[in-house]
mmCIF file of C-alpha atoms in Angstrom:
data_model
loop_
_atom_site.group_PDB
_atom_site.id
_atom_site.type_symbol
_atom_site.label_atom_id
_atom_site.label_comp_id
_atom_site.label_asym_id
_atom_site.label_seq_id
_atom_site.Cartn_x
_atom_site.Cartn_y
_atom_site.Cartn_z
ATOM 1 C CA MET A 1 -8.178 -8.224 1.890
ATOM 2 C CA ALA A 2 -6.364 -9.845 5.125
ATOM 3 C CA GLY A 3 -3.970 -13.028 5.515
ATOM 4 C CA VAL A 4 -0.692 -14.245 6.371
ATOM 5 C CA PRO A 5 2.477 -12.879 4.756
ATOM 6 C CA ILE A 6 3.784 -15.543 2.335
ATOM 7 C CA ALA A 7 6.260 -13.793 0.034
ATOM 8 C CA PHE A 8 7.400 -10.324 -1.091
ATOM 9 C CA ALA A 9 9.492 -8.748 -3.789
ATOM 10 C CA ALA A 10 10.667 -5.432 -5.303
ATOM 11 C CA GLU A 11 9.979 -5.142 -8.912
ATOM 12 C CA THR A 12 13.031 -5.793 -11.310
ATOM 13 C CA ASP A 13 13.822 -4.359 -14.530
ATOM 14 C CA LYS A 14 16.802 -3.758 -16.947
ATOM 15 C CA VAL A 15 15.635 -0.279 -17.352
ATOM 16 C CA ALA A 16 15.581 1.304 -13.521
ATOM 17 C CA SER A 17 13.183 3.904 -14.471
ATOM 18 C CA ASN A 18 10.770 1.361 -15.026
ATOM 19 C CA ILE A 19 11.115 -0.199 -11.746
ATOM 20 C CA ASP A 20 7.430 1.400 -9.644
ATOM 21 C CA HIS A 21 6.097 -1.650 -7.349
ATOM 22 C CA PHE A 22 6.853 -3.980 -4.714
ATOM 23 C CA TRP A 23 4.654 -6.987 -4.389
ATOM 24 C CA ILE A 24 3.470 -8.733 -1.373
ATOM 25 C CA THR A 25 1.916 -12.548 -1.414
ATOM 26 C CA VAL A 26 -0.602 -13.000 1.319
ATOM 27 C CA GLY A 27 -2.086 -16.556 2.219
ATOM 28 C CA MET A 28 -5.808 -16.246 3.197
ATOM 29 C CA GLY A 29 -6.110 -20.101 4.009
ATOM 30 C CA HIS A 30 -7.378 -23.114 1.917
ATOM 31 C CA GLY A 31 -4.306 -22.509 -0.227
ATOM 32 C CA GLU A 32 -5.310 -19.190 -1.835
ATOM 33 C CA SER A 33 -3.537 -16.155 -1.933
ATOM 34 C CA LEU A 34 -3.566 -12.667 -3.327
ATOM 35 C CA ARG A 35 -0.584 -10.241 -4.520
ATOM 36 C CA ILE A 36 -0.537 -6.589 -3.058
ATOM 37 C CA ALA A 37 1.046 -4.350 -5.328
ATOM 38 C CA LEU A 38 2.358 -1.463 -4.075
ATOM 39 C CA SER A 39 3.405 1.716 -5.928
ATOM 40 C CA THR A 40 6.942 2.722 -4.876
ATOM 41 C CA HIS A 41 7.628 5.355 -7.400
ATOM 42 C CA SER A 42 5.191 7.592 -9.839
ATOM 43 C CA ARG A 43 6.621 7.248 -13.469
ATOM 44 C CA GLN A 44 3.382 9.314 -14.535
ATOM 45 C CA ASN A 45 4.834 11.938 -12.412
ATOM 46 C CA ALA A 46 8.368 11.608 -13.368
ATOM 47 C CA ALA A 47 7.491 11.407 -17.131
ATOM 48 C CA ALA A 48 5.435 14.925 -16.402
ATOM 49 C CA GLY A 49 8.277 16.884 -14.599
ATOM 50 C CA PHE A 50 6.835 16.258 -11.014
ATOM 51 C CA ASP A 51 8.073 14.701 -7.919
ATOM 52 C CA PRO A 52 7.794 10.640 -8.477
ATOM 53 C CA ARG A 53 8.352 10.194 -5.054
ATOM 54 C CA VAL A 54 6.078 8.636 -2.948
ATOM 55 C CA ARG A 55 5.015 9.790 0.712
ATOM 56 C CA VAL A 56 4.005 7.629 3.260
ATOM 57 C CA GLY A 57 2.125 8.133 6.509
ATOM 58 C CA VAL A 58 2.102 5.570 9.363
ATOM 59 C CA VAL A 59 -0.814 5.369 11.710
ATOM 60 C CA ASP A 60 0.107 3.821 15.051
ATOM 61 C CA SER A 61 -2.298 1.259 16.928
ATOM 62 C CA ALA A 62 -2.671 -1.977 19.087
ATOM 63 C CA TRP A 63 -4.533 -5.014 18.404
ATOM 64 C CA ARG A 64 -6.117 -7.861 20.738
ATOM 65 C CA GLU A 65 -7.632 -10.057 17.742
ATOM 66 C CA LEU A 66 -6.566 -10.270 14.291
ATOM 67 C CA PRO A 67 -8.966 -9.780 11.690
ATOM 68 C CA ALA A 68 -10.258 -12.657 9.791
ATOM 69 C CA PRO A 69 -8.227 -14.048 6.637
ATOM 70 C CA GLY A 70 -9.567 -13.657 3.306
ATOM 71 C CA VAL A 71 -11.473 -10.835 1.018
ATOM 72 C CA LEU A 72 -14.019 -8.816 2.986
ATOM 73 C CA ALA A 73 -16.502 -6.411 1.803
ATOM 74 C CA CYS A 74 -15.697 -2.849 2.715
ATOM 75 C CA ARG A 75 -17.576 0.387 2.594
ATOM 76 C CA GLY A 76 -14.417 2.345 1.376
ATOM 77 C CA LEU A 77 -11.781 4.056 2.984
ATOM 78 C CA ASP A 78 -10.933 7.828 2.836
ATOM 79 C CA TYR A 79 -7.367 9.133 4.082
ATOM 80 C CA SER A 80 -9.337 12.599 5.331
ATOM 81 C CA GLU A 81 -11.267 10.495 7.835
ATOM 82 C CA ILE A 82 -8.234 9.161 9.143
ATOM 83 C CA GLU A 83 -6.126 12.160 9.219
ATOM 84 C CA ALA A 84 -9.131 13.791 10.764
ATOM 85 C CA ALA A 85 -9.014 11.064 14.290
ATOM 86 C CA GLY A 86 -5.215 12.307 14.365
ATOM 87 C CA PRO A 87 -2.195 13.876 12.941
ATOM 88 C CA VAL A 88 -0.577 11.827 9.996
ATOM 89 C CA THR A 89 2.923 12.849 9.138
ATOM 90 C CA TYR A 90 3.990 12.010 5.621
ATOM 91 C CA VAL A 91 7.723 11.329 4.763
ATOM 92 C CA HIS A 92 8.966 11.395 0.971
ATOM 93 C CA TYR A 93 10.647 8.265 -0.136
ATOM 94 C CA GLU A 94 12.886 7.276 -2.772
ATOM 95 C CA ARG A 95 12.095 4.228 -4.503
ATOM 96 C CA PRO A 96 15.006 2.105 -2.725
ATOM 97 C CA ALA A 97 13.971 3.432 0.771
ATOM 98 C CA LEU A 98 10.431 2.721 0.348
ATOM 99 C CA GLU A 99 11.310 -1.175 -1.018
ATOM 100 C CA ALA A 100 13.819 -1.514 2.438
ATOM 101 C CA LEU A 101 10.680 -0.159 4.674
ATOM 102 C CA LEU A 102 8.435 -2.567 3.036
ATOM 103 C CA ALA A 103 10.742 -5.359 3.053
ATOM 104 C CA GLU A 104 11.376 -4.865 6.970
ATOM 105 C CA LYS A 105 7.492 -4.400 7.667
ATOM 106 C CA THR A 106 6.410 -7.361 5.800
ATOM 107 C CA ARG A 107 9.328 -9.753 7.264
ATOM 108 C CA ARG A 108 8.441 -8.688 11.268
ATOM 109 C CA ALA A 109 4.418 -9.315 10.225
ATOM 110 C CA ILE A 110 2.491 -12.119 11.384
ATOM 111 C CA PHE A 111 -0.457 -10.465 9.562
ATOM 112 C CA ILE A 112 -1.401 -8.028 6.718
ATOM 113 C CA GLU A 113 -4.419 -6.292 5.785
ATOM 114 C CA ALA A 114 -4.679 -4.269 2.714
ATOM 115 C CA TRP A 115 -7.561 -2.292 0.889
ATOM 116 C CA GLY A 116 -6.986 -1.419 -2.833
ATOM 117 C CA GLU A 117 -8.880 -2.504 -6.389
ATOM 118 C CA PHE A 118 -8.770 -5.993 -7.588
ATOM 119 C CA PHE A 119 -7.054 -6.944 -10.603
ATOM 120 C CA PHE A 120 -6.321 -10.237 -12.552
ATOM 121 C CA ARG A 121 -3.186 -9.989 -14.464
ATOM 122 C CA ASN A 122 -0.662 -13.763 -13.878
ATOM 123 C CA HIS A 123 -2.331 -13.983 -10.434
ATOM 124 C CA PRO A 124 -5.222 -11.913 -8.579
ATOM 125 C CA GLY A 125 -4.372 -9.326 -6.350
ATOM 126 C CA ILE A 126 -5.088 -5.766 -5.152
ATOM 127 C CA HIS A 127 -3.656 -2.673 -6.717
ATOM 128 C CA GLN A 128 -4.427 1.254 -6.151
ATOM 129 C CA VAL A 129 -3.071 0.738 -2.419
ATOM 130 C CA HIS A 130 -2.575 4.512 -2.159
ATOM 131 C CA SER A 131 -4.547 8.040 -2.319
ATOM 132 C CA ARG A 132 -6.988 7.862 -5.145
ATOM 133 C CA ARG A 133 -7.498 12.017 -4.910
ATOM 134 C CA ALA A 134 -6.364 14.138 -7.906
ATOM 135 C CA SER A 135 -2.525 14.129 -7.962
ATOM 136 C CA CYS A 136 -0.021 16.392 -10.310
ATOM 137 C CA SER A 137 -0.317 14.193 -12.824
ATOM 138 C CA VAL A 138 -3.451 12.297 -12.449
ATOM 139 C CA LEU A 139 -6.499 14.700 -12.510
ATOM 140 C CA ARG A 140 -9.244 11.804 -11.571
ATOM 141 C CA ASN A 141 -10.400 12.451 -7.850
ATOM 142 C CA TYR A 142 -11.721 9.295 -6.472
ATOM 143 C CA ILE A 143 -13.074 10.336 -2.906
ATOM 144 C CA GLY A 144 -13.794 7.236 -0.677
ATOM 145 C CA ARG A 145 -11.571 4.727 -2.575
ATOM 146 C CA ASP A 146 -8.537 4.700 -1.067
ATOM 147 C CA GLY A 147 -5.986 2.174 -0.458
ATOM 148 C CA ALA A 148 -3.566 1.425 2.197
ATOM 149 C CA ILE A 149 -1.901 -1.615 3.934
ATOM 150 C CA ARG A 150 -1.896 -2.672 7.812
ATOM 151 C CA PHE A 151 0.762 -4.499 9.244
ATOM 152 C CA TYR A 152 0.053 -6.362 12.276
ATOM 153 C CA PHE A 153 3.407 -7.424 14.437
ATOM 154 C CA GLY A 154 3.219 -10.363 16.885
ATOM 155 C CA SER A 155 5.554 -9.612 19.618
ATOM 156 C CA ASP A 156 4.187 -6.490 20.929
ATOM 157 C CA ALA A 157 0.645 -6.853 19.732
ATOM 158 C CA THR A 158 1.163 -3.578 17.729
ATOM 159 C CA ALA A 159 0.148 -2.481 14.063
ATOM 160 C CA GLU A 160 0.878 0.276 11.299
ATOM 161 C CA MET A 161 -1.167 1.369 8.483
ATOM 162 C CA LEU A 162 0.515 2.740 5.836
ATOM 163 C CA LEU A 163 -0.894 5.502 4.109
ATOM 164 C CA PHE A 164 0.517 6.579 0.469
ATOM 165 C CA LYS A 165 0.122 9.798 -1.777
ATOM 166 C CA TYR A 166 1.711 11.377 -4.994
ATOM 167 C CA CYS A 167 2.767 14.679 -5.299
ATOM 168 C CA GLY A 168 -0.280 17.383 -5.084
ATOM 169 C CA GLN A 169 -2.245 14.987 -3.326
ATOM 170 C CA PRO A 170 -4.051 16.609 -0.152
#
């Protein structure tokens, strides 16, 4: 999905250990919007005694033309193909630091593109915006179904694709 950033917020809860998402609402034109749910902490890894931090890799690029807004078909996304094209360095983030990073990028972005799985709760959106390979606490291994987000910046026509991994993911 792709569109213009409208709003963003970090999840809040009375119990700090329950907080694990950052939401970005993207307008796709004609009054339609979708919410991107980004994981900022792994409660499953924490509960199983593993590192709950999220690792983030950034892939820089330049753009000449923005993608079309809306929901578009995708053949699938595989981090191994992106990593084979050039090295990606992953940095561990504690939840508050990752929330600050996502807020800063969303503020600067003029357009956002995201890959993930659809969900319908109080609003339509996408989640699973991270590597879907087996991790320390999730043994299912989905290949070719990774999620990511790309922020497009207007001042210098650059873009940054963020890749998200959990403990134990290759």
